[in-house]
XYZ file of C-alpha atoms in Angstrom:
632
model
C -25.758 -24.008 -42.375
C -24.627 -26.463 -39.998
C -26.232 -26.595 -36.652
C -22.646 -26.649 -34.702
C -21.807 -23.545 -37.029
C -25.075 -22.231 -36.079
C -24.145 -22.629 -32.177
C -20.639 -22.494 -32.378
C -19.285 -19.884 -34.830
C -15.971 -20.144 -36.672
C -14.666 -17.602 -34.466
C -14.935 -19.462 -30.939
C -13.991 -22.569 -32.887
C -10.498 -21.320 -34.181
C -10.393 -19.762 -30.639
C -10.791 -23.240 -28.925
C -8.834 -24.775 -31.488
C -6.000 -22.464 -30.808
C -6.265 -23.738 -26.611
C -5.880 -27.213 -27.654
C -3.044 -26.518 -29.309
C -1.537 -25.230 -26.028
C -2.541 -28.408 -24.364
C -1.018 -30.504 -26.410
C 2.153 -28.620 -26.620
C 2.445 -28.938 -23.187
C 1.849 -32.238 -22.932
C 4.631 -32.804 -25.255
C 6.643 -31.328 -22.773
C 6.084 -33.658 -20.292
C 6.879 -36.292 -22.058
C 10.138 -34.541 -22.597
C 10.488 -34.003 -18.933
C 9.995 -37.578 -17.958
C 12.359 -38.780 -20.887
C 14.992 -36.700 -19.627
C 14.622 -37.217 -16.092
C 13.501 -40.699 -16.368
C 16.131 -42.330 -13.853
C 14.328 -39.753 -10.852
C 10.606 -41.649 -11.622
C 11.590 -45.160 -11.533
C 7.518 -45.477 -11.053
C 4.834 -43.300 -13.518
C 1.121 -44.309 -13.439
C -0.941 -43.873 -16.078
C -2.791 -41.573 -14.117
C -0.086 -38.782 -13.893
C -0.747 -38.047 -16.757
C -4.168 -37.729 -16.768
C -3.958 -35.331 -13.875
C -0.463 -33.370 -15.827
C -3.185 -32.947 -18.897
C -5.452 -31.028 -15.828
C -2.935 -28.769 -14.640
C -2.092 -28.698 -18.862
C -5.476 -27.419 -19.058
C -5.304 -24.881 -16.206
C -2.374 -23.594 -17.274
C -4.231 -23.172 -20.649
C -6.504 -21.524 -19.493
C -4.814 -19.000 -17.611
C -2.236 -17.772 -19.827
C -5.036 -17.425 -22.799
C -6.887 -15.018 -20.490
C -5.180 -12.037 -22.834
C -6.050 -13.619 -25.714
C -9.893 -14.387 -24.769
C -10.109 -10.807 -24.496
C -8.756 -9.768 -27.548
C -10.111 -12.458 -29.923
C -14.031 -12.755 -28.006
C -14.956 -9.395 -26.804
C -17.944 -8.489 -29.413
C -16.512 -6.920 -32.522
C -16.188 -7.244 -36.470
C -12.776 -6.671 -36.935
C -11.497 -9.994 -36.206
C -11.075 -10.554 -39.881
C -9.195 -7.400 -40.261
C -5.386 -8.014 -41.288
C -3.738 -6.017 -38.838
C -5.949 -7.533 -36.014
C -5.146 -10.963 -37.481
C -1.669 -9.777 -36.962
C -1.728 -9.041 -32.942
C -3.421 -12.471 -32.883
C -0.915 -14.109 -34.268
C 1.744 -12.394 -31.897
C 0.098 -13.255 -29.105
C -0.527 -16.210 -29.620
C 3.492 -17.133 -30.489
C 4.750 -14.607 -27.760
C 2.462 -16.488 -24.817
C 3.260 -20.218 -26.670
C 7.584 -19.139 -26.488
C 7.254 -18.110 -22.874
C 5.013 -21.059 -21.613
C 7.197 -23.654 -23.353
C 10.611 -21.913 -22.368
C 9.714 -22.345 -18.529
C 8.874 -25.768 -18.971
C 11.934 -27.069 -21.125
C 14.580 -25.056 -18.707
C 12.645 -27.187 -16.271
C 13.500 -30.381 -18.146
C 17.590 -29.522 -16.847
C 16.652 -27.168 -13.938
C 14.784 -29.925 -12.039
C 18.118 -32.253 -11.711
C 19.842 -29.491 -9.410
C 16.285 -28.205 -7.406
C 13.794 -31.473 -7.817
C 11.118 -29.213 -7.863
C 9.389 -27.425 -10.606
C 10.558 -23.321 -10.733
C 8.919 -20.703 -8.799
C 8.436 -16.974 -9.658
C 12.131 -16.777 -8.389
C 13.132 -18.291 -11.642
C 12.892 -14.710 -13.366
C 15.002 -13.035 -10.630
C 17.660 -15.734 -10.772
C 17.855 -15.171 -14.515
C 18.498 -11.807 -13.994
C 20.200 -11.830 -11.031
C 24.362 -11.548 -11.215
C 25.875 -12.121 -15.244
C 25.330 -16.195 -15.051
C 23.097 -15.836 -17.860
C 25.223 -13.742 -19.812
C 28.480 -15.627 -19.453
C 26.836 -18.591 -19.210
C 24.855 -18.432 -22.370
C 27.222 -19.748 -24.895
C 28.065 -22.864 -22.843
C 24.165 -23.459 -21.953
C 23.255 -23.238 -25.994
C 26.426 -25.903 -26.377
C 25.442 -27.982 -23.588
C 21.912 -27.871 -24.232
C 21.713 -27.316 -27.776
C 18.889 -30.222 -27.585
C 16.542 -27.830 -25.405
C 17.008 -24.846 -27.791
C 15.768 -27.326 -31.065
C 12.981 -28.440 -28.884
C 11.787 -25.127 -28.285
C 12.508 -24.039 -32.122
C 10.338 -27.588 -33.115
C 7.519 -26.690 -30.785
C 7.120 -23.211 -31.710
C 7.274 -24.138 -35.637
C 4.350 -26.750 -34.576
C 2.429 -24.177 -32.847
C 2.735 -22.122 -36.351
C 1.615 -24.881 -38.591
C -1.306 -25.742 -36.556
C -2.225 -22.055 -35.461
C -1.951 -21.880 -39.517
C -4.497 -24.479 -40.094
C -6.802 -23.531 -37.993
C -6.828 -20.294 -39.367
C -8.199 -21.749 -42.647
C -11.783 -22.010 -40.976
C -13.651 -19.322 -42.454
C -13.862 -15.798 -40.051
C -17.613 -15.534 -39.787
C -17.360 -12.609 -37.280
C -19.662 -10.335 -39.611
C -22.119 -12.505 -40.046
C -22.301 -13.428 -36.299
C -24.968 -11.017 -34.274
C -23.710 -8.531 -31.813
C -25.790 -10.074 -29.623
C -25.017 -14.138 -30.356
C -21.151 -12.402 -29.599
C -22.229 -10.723 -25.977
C -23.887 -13.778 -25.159
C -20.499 -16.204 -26.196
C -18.102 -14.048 -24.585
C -19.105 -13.893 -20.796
C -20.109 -17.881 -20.958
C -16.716 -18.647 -22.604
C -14.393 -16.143 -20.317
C -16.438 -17.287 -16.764
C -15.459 -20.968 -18.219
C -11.966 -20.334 -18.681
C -12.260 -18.185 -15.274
C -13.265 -21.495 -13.567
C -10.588 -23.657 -15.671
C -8.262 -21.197 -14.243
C -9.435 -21.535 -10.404
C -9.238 -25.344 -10.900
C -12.916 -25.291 -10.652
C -15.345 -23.687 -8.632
C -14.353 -24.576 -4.577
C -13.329 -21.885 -2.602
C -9.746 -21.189 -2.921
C -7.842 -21.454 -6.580
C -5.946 -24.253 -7.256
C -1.661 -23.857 -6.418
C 1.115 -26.334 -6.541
C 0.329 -28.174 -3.670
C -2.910 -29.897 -5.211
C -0.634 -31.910 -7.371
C -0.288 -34.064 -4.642
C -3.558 -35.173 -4.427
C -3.089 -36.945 -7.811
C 0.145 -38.710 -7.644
C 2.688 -39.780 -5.294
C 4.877 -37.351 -3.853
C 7.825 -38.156 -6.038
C 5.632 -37.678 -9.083
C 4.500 -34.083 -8.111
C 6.938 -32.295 -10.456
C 5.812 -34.800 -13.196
C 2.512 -33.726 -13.355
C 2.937 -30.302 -12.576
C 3.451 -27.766 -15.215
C 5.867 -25.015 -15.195
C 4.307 -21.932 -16.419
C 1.371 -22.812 -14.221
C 3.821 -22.841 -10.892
C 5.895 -19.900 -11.822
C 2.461 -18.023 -12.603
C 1.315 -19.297 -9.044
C 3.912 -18.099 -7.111
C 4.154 -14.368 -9.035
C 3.886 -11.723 -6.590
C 3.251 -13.828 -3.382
C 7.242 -14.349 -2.652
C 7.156 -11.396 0.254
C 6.887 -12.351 3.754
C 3.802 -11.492 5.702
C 4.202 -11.532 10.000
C 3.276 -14.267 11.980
C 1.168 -14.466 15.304
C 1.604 -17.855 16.284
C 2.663 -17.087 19.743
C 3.210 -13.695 21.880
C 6.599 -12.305 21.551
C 7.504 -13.658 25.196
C 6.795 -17.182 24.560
C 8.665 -16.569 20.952
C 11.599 -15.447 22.698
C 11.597 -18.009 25.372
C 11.271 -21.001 22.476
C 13.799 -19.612 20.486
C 16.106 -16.613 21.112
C 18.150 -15.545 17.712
C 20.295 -13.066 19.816
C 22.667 -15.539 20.896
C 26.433 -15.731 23.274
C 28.040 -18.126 25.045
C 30.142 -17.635 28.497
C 32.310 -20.882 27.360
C 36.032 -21.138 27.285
C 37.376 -21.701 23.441
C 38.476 -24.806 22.598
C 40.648 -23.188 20.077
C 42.466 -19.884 20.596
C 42.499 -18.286 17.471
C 42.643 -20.969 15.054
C 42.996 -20.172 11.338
C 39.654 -21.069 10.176
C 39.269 -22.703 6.353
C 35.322 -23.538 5.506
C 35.329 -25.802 1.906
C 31.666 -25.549 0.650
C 31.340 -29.047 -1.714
C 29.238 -28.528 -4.356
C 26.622 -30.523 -4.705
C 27.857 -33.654 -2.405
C 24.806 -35.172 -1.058
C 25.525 -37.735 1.416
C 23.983 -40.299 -1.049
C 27.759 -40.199 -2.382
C 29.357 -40.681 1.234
C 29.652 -44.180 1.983
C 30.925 -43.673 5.502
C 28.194 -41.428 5.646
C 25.412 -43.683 3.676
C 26.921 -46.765 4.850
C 26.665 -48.639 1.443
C 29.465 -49.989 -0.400
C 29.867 -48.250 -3.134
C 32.951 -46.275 -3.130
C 32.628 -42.231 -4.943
C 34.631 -40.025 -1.841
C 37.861 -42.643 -0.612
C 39.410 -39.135 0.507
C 36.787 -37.381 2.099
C 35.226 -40.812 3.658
C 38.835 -41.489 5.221
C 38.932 -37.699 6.214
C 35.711 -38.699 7.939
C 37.628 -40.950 10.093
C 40.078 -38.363 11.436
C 37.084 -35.899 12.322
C 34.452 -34.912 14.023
C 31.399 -36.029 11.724
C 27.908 -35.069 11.976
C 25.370 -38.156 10.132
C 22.255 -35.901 10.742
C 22.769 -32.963 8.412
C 20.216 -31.141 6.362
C 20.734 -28.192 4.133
C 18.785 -25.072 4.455
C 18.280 -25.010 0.836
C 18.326 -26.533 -2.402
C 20.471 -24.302 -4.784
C 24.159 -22.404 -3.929
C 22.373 -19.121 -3.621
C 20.698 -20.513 -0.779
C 24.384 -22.212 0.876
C 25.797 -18.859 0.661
C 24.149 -16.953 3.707
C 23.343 -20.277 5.204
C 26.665 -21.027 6.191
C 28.653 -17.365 6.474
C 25.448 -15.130 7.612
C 23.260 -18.084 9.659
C 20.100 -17.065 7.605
C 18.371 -20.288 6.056
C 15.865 -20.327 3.187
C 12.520 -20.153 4.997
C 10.541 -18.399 1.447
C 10.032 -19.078 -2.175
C 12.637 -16.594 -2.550
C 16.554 -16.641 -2.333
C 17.239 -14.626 0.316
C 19.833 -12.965 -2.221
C 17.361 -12.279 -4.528
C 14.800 -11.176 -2.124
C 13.873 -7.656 -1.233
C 15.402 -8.380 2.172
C 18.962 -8.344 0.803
C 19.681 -5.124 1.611
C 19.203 -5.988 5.156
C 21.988 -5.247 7.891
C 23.112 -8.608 8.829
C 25.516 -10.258 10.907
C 28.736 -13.146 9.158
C 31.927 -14.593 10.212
C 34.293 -12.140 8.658
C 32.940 -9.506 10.224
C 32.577 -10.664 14.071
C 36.212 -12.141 13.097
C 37.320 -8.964 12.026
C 37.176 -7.748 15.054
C 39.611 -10.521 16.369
C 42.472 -9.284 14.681
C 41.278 -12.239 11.697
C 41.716 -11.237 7.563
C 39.781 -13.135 5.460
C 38.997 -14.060 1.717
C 35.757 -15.515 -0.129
C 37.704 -18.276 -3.120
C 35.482 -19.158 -5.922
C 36.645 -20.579 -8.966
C 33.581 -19.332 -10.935
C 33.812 -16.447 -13.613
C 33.716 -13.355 -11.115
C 29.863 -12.368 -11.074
C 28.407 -15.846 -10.385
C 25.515 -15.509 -8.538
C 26.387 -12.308 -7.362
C 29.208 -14.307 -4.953
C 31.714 -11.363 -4.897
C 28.990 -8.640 -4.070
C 27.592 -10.937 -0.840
C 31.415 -11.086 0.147
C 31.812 -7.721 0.278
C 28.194 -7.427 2.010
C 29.337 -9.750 4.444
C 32.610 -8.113 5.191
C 35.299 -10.846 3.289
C 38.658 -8.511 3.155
C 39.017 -10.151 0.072
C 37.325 -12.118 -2.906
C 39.334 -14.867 -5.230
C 37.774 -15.731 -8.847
C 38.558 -16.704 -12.171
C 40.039 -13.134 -12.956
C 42.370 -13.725 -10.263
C 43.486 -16.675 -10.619
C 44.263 -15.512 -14.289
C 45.555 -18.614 -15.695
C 42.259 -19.873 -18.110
C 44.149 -23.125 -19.316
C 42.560 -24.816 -16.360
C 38.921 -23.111 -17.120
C 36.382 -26.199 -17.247
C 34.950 -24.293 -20.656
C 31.772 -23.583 -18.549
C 31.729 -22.467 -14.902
C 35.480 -21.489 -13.751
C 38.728 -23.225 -12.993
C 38.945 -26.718 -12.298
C 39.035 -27.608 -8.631
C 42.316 -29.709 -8.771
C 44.449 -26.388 -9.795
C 42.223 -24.019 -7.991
C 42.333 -25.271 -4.783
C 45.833 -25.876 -4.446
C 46.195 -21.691 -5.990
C 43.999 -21.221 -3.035
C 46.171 -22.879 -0.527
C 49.323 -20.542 -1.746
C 46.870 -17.675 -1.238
C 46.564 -17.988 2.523
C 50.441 -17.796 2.759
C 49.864 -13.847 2.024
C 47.093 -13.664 4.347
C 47.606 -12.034 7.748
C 47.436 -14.689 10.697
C 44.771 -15.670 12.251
C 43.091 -15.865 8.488
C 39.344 -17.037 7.960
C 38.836 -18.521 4.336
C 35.688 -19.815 2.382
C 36.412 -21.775 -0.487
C 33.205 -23.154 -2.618
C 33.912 -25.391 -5.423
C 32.722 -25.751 -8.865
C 33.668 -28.650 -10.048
C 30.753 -31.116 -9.110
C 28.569 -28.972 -10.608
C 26.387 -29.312 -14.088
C 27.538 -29.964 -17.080
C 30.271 -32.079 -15.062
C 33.577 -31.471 -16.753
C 36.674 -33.542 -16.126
C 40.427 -32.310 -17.070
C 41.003 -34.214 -20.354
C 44.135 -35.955 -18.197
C 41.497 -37.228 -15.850
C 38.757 -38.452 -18.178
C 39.708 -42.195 -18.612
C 40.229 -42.593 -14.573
C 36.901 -40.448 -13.477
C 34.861 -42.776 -15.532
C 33.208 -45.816 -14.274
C 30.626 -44.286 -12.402
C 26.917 -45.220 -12.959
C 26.601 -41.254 -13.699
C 28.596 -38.328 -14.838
C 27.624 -36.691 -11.676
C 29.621 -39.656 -9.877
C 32.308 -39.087 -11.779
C 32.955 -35.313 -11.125
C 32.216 -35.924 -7.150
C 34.903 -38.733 -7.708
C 37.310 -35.973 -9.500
C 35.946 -33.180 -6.826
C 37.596 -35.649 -4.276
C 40.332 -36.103 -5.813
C 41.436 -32.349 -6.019
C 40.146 -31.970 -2.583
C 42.776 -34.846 -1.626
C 45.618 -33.176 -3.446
C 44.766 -29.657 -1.755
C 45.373 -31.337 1.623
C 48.220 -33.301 1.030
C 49.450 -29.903 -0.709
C 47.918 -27.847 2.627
C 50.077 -30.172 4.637
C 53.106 -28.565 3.415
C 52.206 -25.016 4.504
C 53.174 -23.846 8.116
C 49.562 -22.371 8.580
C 48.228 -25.951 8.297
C 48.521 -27.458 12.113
C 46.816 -24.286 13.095
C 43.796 -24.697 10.990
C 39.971 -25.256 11.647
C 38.676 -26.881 8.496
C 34.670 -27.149 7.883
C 33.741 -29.476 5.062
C 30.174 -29.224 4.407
C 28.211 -29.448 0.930
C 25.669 -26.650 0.151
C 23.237 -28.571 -1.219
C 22.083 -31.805 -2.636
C 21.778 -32.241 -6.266
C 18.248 -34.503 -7.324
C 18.624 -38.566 -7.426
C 17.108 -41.021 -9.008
C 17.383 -43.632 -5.978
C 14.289 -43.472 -3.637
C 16.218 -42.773 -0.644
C 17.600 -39.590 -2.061
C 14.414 -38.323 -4.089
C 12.542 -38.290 -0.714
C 12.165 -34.962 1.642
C 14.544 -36.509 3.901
C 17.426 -37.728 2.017
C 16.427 -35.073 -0.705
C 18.489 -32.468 2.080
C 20.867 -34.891 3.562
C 24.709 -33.381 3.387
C 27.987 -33.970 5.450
C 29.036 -31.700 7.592
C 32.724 -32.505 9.373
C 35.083 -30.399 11.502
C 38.528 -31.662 11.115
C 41.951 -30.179 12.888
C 45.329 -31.774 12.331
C 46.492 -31.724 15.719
C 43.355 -31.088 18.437
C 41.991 -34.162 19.040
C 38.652 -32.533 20.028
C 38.043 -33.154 16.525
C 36.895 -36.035 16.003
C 33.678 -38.720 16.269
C 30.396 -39.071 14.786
C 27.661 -37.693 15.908
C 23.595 -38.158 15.513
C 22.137 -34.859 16.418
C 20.231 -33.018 13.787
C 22.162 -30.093 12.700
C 22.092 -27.723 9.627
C 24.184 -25.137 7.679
C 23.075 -22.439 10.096
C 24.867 -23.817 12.848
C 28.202 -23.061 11.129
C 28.540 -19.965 12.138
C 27.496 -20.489 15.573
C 28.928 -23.370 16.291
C 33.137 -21.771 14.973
C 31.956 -18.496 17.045
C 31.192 -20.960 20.359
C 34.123 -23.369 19.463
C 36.835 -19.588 19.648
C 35.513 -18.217 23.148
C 33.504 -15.281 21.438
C 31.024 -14.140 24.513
C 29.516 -11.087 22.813
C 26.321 -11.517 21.658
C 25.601 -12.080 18.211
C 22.251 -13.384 16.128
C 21.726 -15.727 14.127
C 19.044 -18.352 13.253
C 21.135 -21.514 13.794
C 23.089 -22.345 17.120
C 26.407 -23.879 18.291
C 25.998 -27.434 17.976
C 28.601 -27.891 20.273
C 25.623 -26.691 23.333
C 24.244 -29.558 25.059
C 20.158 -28.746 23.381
C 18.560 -30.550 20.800
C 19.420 -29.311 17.491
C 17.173 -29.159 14.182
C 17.622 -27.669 10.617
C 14.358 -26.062 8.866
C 14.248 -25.040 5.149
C 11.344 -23.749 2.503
C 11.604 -25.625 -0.966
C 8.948 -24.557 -3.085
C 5.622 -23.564 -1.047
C 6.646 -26.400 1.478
C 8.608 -26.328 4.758
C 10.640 -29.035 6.027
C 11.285 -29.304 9.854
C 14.026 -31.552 10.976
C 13.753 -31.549 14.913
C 14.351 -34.092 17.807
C 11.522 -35.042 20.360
C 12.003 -37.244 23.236
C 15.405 -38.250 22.251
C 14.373 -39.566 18.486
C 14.645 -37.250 15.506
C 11.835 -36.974 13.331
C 11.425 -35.113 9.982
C 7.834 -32.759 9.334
C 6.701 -32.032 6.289
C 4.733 -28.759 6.269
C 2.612 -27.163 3.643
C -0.038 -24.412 3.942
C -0.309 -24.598 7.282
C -0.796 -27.912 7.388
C 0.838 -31.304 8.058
C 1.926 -33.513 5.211
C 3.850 -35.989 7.321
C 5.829 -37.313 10.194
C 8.482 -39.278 9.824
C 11.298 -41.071 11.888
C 14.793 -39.553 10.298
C 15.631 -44.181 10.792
C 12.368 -44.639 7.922
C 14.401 -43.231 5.086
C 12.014 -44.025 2.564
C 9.675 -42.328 4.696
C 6.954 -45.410 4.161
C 5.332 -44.642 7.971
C 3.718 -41.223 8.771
C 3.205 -40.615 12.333
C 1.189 -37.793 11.579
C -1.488 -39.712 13.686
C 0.947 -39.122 16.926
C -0.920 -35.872 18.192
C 1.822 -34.901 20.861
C 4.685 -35.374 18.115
C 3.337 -33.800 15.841
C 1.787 -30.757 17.992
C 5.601 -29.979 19.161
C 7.585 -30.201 15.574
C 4.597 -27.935 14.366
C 4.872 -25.853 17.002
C 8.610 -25.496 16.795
C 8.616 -24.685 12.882
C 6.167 -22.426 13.718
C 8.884 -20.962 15.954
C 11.153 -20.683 13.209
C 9.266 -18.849 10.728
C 7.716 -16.487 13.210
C 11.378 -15.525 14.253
C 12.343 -15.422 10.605
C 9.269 -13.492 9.198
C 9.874 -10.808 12.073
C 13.328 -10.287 11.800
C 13.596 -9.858 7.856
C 10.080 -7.956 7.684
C 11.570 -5.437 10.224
C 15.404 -5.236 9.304
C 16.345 -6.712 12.933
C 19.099 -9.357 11.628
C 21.916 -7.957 14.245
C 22.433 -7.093 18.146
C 22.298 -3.561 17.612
């Protein structure tokens, strides 16, 4: 007998075997990643890899804790048929699972730039995307589902092979057996920490290995969904007594100011995914994707400086009509705080004598869209199954925005006057349809993503010359503002700060108020605010954002991932911090786009943007924790 068989049954060797397997498996998946996403790494070092094959190994280790048990705890049977049988199970049911989180990843990442969360599973289940959706999502990304089909048949053949080593579990001592299995499970154990310090390695350790635009390359996705599992609750803060909270930051808000507009009809157009990257009077290159909404820019009041409170439309949603940002893993929507009593538009505007309507051209049940209208108060809600007409349905996600839009627009003639209206497009979004009449003139950008912003435009330019028409139109507040950013390749864009950079623009045909750029930092929270301050409504309302029409410094704050982005203004310069367990990543000036100077090192700056996050989540943890989201 050999000596290695003599130290190293057959057993613990197919069992090992069986791990590598895993790891390499994974690491086939991350070359997928990066060959999919290639354009948002423009740099990879050798060394990411070395440090994805870690977190390949972690991962490993901790999702073959089940199986450790069943094939190493001391026994005889392993040779047994049946138990041969749950082996093999396990072993495919763990390998599917592992591998579908990280190719979903391999498309996911281009709309969040991060890797998943535990939120993942609640999204999937959350609303009937998934269940309308599927057919397109299996067309679309027919080369994900042969991926995962390859993969699993190479887990078979090699789980197969290594089968063929002889089972030597009878003719291994009970007491060889106890002596293997606590030595092998307290190694995987410490695999599974990340080692033996004093706190388990999370997500955030990737960036001690790579750059921070490599970080989702050498993460792995099982390992951060598994991470985040059942620590997406809120816990309080105690940063600061509840008198200095309140004197930082008060979310019970009014103003004693006289309206700019009396009664306007108010019309808020949610852009999906228009990052400002796309913008060039925004971005101030030359490159040309928006001509309408850049020379709409012109004719309004513009703000340069800002930043979503999210990274997904779930997050847009009560961003912009309920002032609630994303400040946890969680969607708010999908969060156990949903239920929540909470303040929005259409109802304070109710109570103006306003009627209002949600319009999204999305098959009615997207993201649960049409329950948070009727949550928030909308009067009415305008899908797909209204517009009932599926000759202009993009095959995917809804109706085109060209012919949806301009339905939209014929919509608010039946609406009683004053009328508040919310229209989020589709169009812009993955897998980036154009109308077959458009496709040879939306078709010279350097991406397909460039193409439908360039067709999103275009239907957005038709909907206003076709708004123009209507006798509502001279009376009406529009709000352009995108509700998130989708991820870039171009270093500007890929960074925190650019990552979360959106228009936001308040335009009104005849009030000249309207119009200018300004620099303050300012956020999807301030929407609501800001169209309550801009009306003359002096009863007191709450909300996390604030008018940005008051004369105070404004800011926008988000969560994506495990890390919390703070974009604030100190001493008249605005300044971006990067946040992550309780601890400072980086300072940067919102002028150092590329974000190549941390001023982390500036005690005072850094002391007050901590301190004013710290604010923020304090006032945010409270108030969802406790169900205290309105006046009363």
């Amino acid at each position: 007998m050999k000596v290695s068989q003599k130290i190293f049954p057959n057993y613990l060797k197919r069992f090992l075997l069986k791990a590598a397997v895993f790891v390499l498996i994974f690491t086939i998946c991350r070359l997928l990643f990066l060959v999919f996403n290639n354009q948002l790494f423009p740099v990879v070092y050798f060394s990411d890899f070395l440090a994805g094959l870690w977190f390949d190994i972690v991962t490993t280790a901790i999702v073959f804790l089940p199986l450790l048990a069943l094939e190493l705890i001391p026994n005889k049977w392993r040779g047994l048929r049946f138990f041969q049988w749950v082996l093999r199970i396990g072993f495919h049911l763990i390998l599917f699972l592992t591998v579908l989180m990280n190719l979903i990843d391999i498309e996911y990442f281009q709309h969040t730039s991060t890797r998943s969360t535990a939120s993942l599973v609640d999204m999937l289940g959350f609303g009937n995307d998934l269940q309308q959706q599927m057919p397109s999502f299996l067309r679309d990304f027919w080369y994900l589902l042969i991926a995962l089909i390859c993969l699993q048949i190479l887990g078979g053949i090699l789980y197969e092979r290594i089968n063929r080593l002889k089972e030597d579990s009878q003719s291994t001592t009970w007491l060889k057996q106890s002596i293997i299995f606590p030595i092998i499970a307290g190694l995987f154990v410490i695999i599974g920490r990340g080692g033996v310090g004093l706190r388990p390695i999370s997500t955030p350790n990737a960036a001690s290995y790579t750059i921070d635009q490599n970080i989702p390359l050498v993460l792995n996705s099982a390992f951060s969904i598994i991470k985040t599992w059942g620590n997406i609750e809120l816990k309080e803060k105690n940063y600061f007594s509840d008198e200095v909270l309140i004197e930082r930051f008060n979310p019970i808000q009014s103003y004693a100011d006289k309206p700019i507009l009396n009664n306007p009809n108010i019309v808020i157009i949610l852009l999906e995914s228009f990052s400002v990257e796309y913008i060039a009077s925004i971005n101030g290159t030359k490159n040309v994707y928006t001509p309408f909404l850049d020379s709409l820019i012109q004719q309004s009041l513009v703000y340069t400086n800002c930043y979503s409170n999210g990274k997904k439309s779930m997050d847009a949603m009560p961003s912009v009509i309920s002032s609630i940002p994303k400040l946890m893993e969680k969607e708010y929507l999908t969060s156990s705080y949903a239920a929540n009593k909470i303040e929005s538009l259409p109802k304070i505007l109710r109570q103006k004598g306003y009627e209002s309507g949600f319009f999204h051209g999305a098959t009615n049940g997207s993201m649960n869209f049409n329950v948070f209208s009727d949550v928030t108060g909308f009067d009415h809600y305008y899908g797909r199954t209204e517009y009932a007409n599926d000759k202009d349905f993009d095959g995917t996600w809804g109706i085109f925005d060209e012919p949806f839009l301009k339905w939209s627009a014929d919509q608010f003639d039946h609406m009683k006057r004053p009328f508040f209206s919310t229209i989020f497009t589709i169009s812009s979004h993955p897998p980036y349809t154009i109308p077959t009449p458009y496709k040879n003139k939306f078709n010279t950008g350097p991406t397909e993503m460039h193409d439908a912003v360039a067709y999103a435009d275009y239907a957005l330019n038709q909907f206003f010359k076709y708004a123009q028409t209507k006798d509502w139109y001279d009376e009406t507040l529009f709000v352009l503002v995108a509700d998130h950013t989708p991820a870039s390749g171009t270093p500007i864009y890929f960074k925190d700060m650019g990552n979360m950079h959106i228009p936001l623009l308040f335009y009104h045909p005849t009030n000249p108020y309207f119009k200018g750029r300004k620099d303050k930092v300012v956020s999807q929270v301030d929407i609501m605010p800001s169209i309550l301050n801009l009306i003359g409504h002096n009863e007191p309302f709450f909300a996390f954002g604030q008018s940005i029409f008051q004369d105070k410094p404004g800011q926008s704050v988000s969560c994506i991932g495990d890390k919390f982005l703070y974009y604030g203004t100190y001493q008249n310069k605005n300044y971006l911090l990067v946040y992550q367990n309780e601890e400072i990543l980086g300072v940067y000036n919102l002028k150092d786009q590329l974000q190549t100077k941390n001023l982390g090192g500036n005690v005072a700056l850094s002391a007050y943007l901590e301190n004013q996050l710290k604010v923020m989540i304090q006032t945010y943890n409270k108030a969802l924790i406790n169900n205290q989201m309105t006046v009363d």
